[in-house]
Amino acid sequence: MNILKSSFCTVCTLLATIFSTHAQWVTIVNGQMWTDTDGNEVQAHGAGFLNLNDTWYMIGEDRTDRWHPDVNMYSSKDLKTWKFEGKIIKNGVSHPDLGSERMIERPKLLHCKKTGKFVIWCHWESRNYGASEAAVFVSDSITGPYKYHWSGRPLGIKSRDCNVFVDDDDTAYFISTIEENQHLGLFKLSDDYLSAVECTELFKWQRREAPAIVKIKNTYHMLSSACTGWEPSPCKLSQSDSLSEGWSELRQIGNHNAFDSQPASILKIGGTSDTTYLYVGDRWMDPGLPESKTIILPIDFSDGNCQFEYIESFNLNIKEGTWQPTDASR
Ligand code: DGJ
C-alpha cells in the first residue's frame, strides 16, 4: 500500500513539474487581434505597461467607438493571457469633456512609490489636434477607480504623442512631441508624479513622435517614429548616457517602416536566467482604427547594439526572461 502511495506521489510530482515547466512558455503570435480571457477582442491601443508583483498591467485606447476612445486595463502573468480588469477611464464619466470636446491617446501608467498612488499620463486632445494637451488621472489602487487630476499644456508647452519613463532613482519623466510636432520634450515630473516641473527639448526640429525609452546598464535607448499621422514610418534609435543631453544621431532600425508599426512601449522582462526586451508597437488602421493590431517583437540590445526583426510568432518564458523562435518562424 505504502509503495503504491509513494509511486502515486512521485508520478504527481513529476506531472506537476512537467506542467509547471511547460506552463511557463507561451506563444505570442503577431498580426492578429488579441482576445481576452472572456473571449472578447483586446482593445488597448497605444499601450502603456506596469509590472507589479509578477503581474503585467496593460492600459490602452479602446477604439471600439473610433473617435471617442475610453481607456481599458488588462492584466497578464505571461503577456499572452489577458484578463480584462475594466474600463478605467470612461467617456462622459471620468471628465465631462471626455468623449465630446476631448479624447485620450497613448495612456501610460506609473506607480509612485513615494505616495503609493497609481498615476496615468496621456495625450488629451481635440478632434483637430489643436488642443495639444496632456492629462493626469490618479488612483489609490492599480485597477482604479482613476480620478481626473489635471489637463493642459505641461509648463504651457503644446504636447501630443507621449510616453513615460522612470529612472533607477524613481524620478519619472513624461516625454512628448511638442510645439506642433517639431521637437520632443522631456518633462521631469514632481516627486508625486502629478505635474511637470522642468522641460528639456530633445531632437530639435526633427519631428519625432511615438517615443519609447529603456535604460540598460548606464545607457538610455530611445525609439521613435516620424510624424506621419497614422502611417508607419522608419523606427529610429538614439542612445545616450544622459536623459537630457548627448543623444546620438537617429539611426534607422528594423525595416523601412519598422514592420508597419509605431512604437508604443519597450518592455524589460527580467527573469531567473536572462533578460529579454520586447518592442510593443501599433499597426494603426489595420484596416480601421478599432482593428489596429498590437505587435510584440524581441529586441536584441546585446553589446550596446539594438536590433529587431519581424517574427510572426515566438515562445516567451517570462519566469526565465527568455524567448525562442517557434518552428513556424525559423
Ligand atoms: C500618430 C500617433 O502616434 C497616434 O497616437 C495618433 O496621434 C496619430 N498620429 C494621429 O494622427
PDB file of N, CA, C and O and ligand atoms in Angstrom, residues 61 105-106 123 129 161 209-210 229-230 262 284, ligand 1:
ATOM      1  N   GLU A  61      -5.913  52.553 -25.430  1.00  0.00           N
ATOM      2  CA  GLU A  61      -7.128  53.146 -26.007  1.00  0.00           C
ATOM      3  C   GLU A  61      -8.096  52.050 -26.446  1.00  0.00           C
ATOM      4  O   GLU A  61      -7.708  51.160 -27.200  1.00  0.00           O
ATOM      5  N   GLU A 105      -5.341  59.714 -25.987  1.00  0.00           N
ATOM      6  CA  GLU A 105      -4.463  58.841 -26.770  1.00  0.00           C
ATOM      7  C   GLU A 105      -3.263  58.454 -25.915  1.00  0.00           C
ATOM      8  O   GLU A 105      -2.834  59.213 -25.050  1.00  0.00           O
ATOM      9  N   ARG A 106      -2.719  57.270 -26.192  1.00  0.00           N
ATOM     10  CA  ARG A 106      -1.474  56.794 -25.580  1.00  0.00           C
ATOM     11  C   ARG A 106      -1.444  56.941 -24.052  1.00  0.00           C
ATOM     12  O   ARG A 106      -0.548  57.600 -23.513  1.00  0.00           O
ATOM     13  N   HIS A 123      -2.168  61.720 -23.618  1.00  0.00           N
ATOM     14  CA  HIS A 123      -2.421  62.812 -24.567  1.00  0.00           C
ATOM     15  C   HIS A 123      -3.912  63.136 -24.453  1.00  0.00           C
ATOM     16  O   HIS A 123      -4.746  62.234 -24.492  1.00  0.00           O
ATOM     17  N   TYR A 129      -6.704  68.069 -33.319  1.00  0.00           N
ATOM     18  CA  TYR A 129      -5.369  68.033 -32.692  1.00  0.00           C
ATOM     19  C   TYR A 129      -4.832  69.429 -32.350  1.00  0.00           C
ATOM     20  O   TYR A 129      -3.640  69.631 -32.207  1.00  0.00           O
ATOM     21  N   ASP A 161       1.825  63.249 -28.973  1.00  0.00           N
ATOM     22  CA  ASP A 161       2.199  61.847 -28.709  1.00  0.00           C
ATOM     23  C   ASP A 161       3.096  61.746 -27.483  1.00  0.00           C
ATOM     24  O   ASP A 161       4.051  62.514 -27.354  1.00  0.00           O
ATOM     25  N   GLU A 209       7.791  61.326 -33.207  1.00  0.00           N
ATOM     26  CA  GLU A 209       6.673  61.003 -32.321  1.00  0.00           C
ATOM     27  C   GLU A 209       6.770  59.543 -31.889  1.00  0.00           C
ATOM     28  O   GLU A 209       7.700  58.836 -32.262  1.00  0.00           O
ATOM     29  N   ALA A 210       5.791  59.094 -31.096  1.00  0.00           N
ATOM     30  CA  ALA A 210       5.767  57.727 -30.574  1.00  0.00           C
ATOM     31  C   ALA A 210       7.082  57.351 -29.876  1.00  0.00           C
ATOM     32  O   ALA A 210       7.679  56.317 -30.179  1.00  0.00           O
ATOM     33  N   GLY A 229       1.241  60.977 -39.169  1.00  0.00           N
ATOM     34  CA  GLY A 229      -0.178  60.676 -38.929  1.00  0.00           C
ATOM     35  C   GLY A 229      -0.339  59.240 -38.474  1.00  0.00           C
ATOM     36  O   GLY A 229       0.332  58.787 -37.554  1.00  0.00           O
ATOM     37  N   TRP A 230      -1.236  58.522 -39.155  1.00  0.00           N
ATOM     38  CA  TRP A 230      -1.466  57.119 -38.791  1.00  0.00           C
ATOM     39  C   TRP A 230      -0.604  56.181 -39.626  1.00  0.00           C
ATOM     40  O   TRP A 230      -0.697  54.962 -39.491  1.00  0.00           O
ATOM     41  N   GLN A 262       4.232  51.741 -35.206  1.00  0.00           N
ATOM     42  CA  GLN A 262       4.851  52.838 -34.453  1.00  0.00           C
ATOM     43  C   GLN A 262       5.073  52.344 -33.029  1.00  0.00           C
ATOM     44  O   GLN A 262       4.217  51.636 -32.494  1.00  0.00           O
ATOM     45  N   TRP A 284      -1.422  50.867 -36.734  1.00  0.00           N
ATOM     46  CA  TRP A 284      -2.654  51.662 -36.798  1.00  0.00           C
ATOM     47  C   TRP A 284      -3.408  51.391 -38.093  1.00  0.00           C
ATOM     48  O   TRP A 284      -2.802  51.103 -39.129  1.00  0.00           O
TER      49      TRP A 284
HETATM   50  C1  DGJ B   1       0.269  59.137 -34.771  1.00  0.00           C
HETATM   51  C2  DGJ B   1       0.267  58.947 -33.323  1.00  0.00           C
HETATM   52  O1  DGJ B   1       1.284  58.101 -32.982  1.00  0.00           O
HETATM   53  C3  DGJ B   1      -1.049  58.472 -32.821  1.00  0.00           C
HETATM   54  O2  DGJ B   1      -1.013  58.296 -31.442  1.00  0.00           O
HETATM   55  C4  DGJ B   1      -2.056  59.474 -33.262  1.00  0.00           C
HETATM   56  O3  DGJ B   1      -1.797  60.682 -32.585  1.00  0.00           O
HETATM   57  C5  DGJ B   1      -1.989  59.722 -34.735  1.00  0.00           C
HETATM   58  N1  DGJ B   1      -0.663  60.091 -35.116  1.00  0.00           N
HETATM   59  C6  DGJ B   1      -2.924  60.800 -35.150  1.00  0.00           C
HETATM   60  O4  DGJ B   1      -2.745  61.125 -36.494  1.00  0.00           O
END
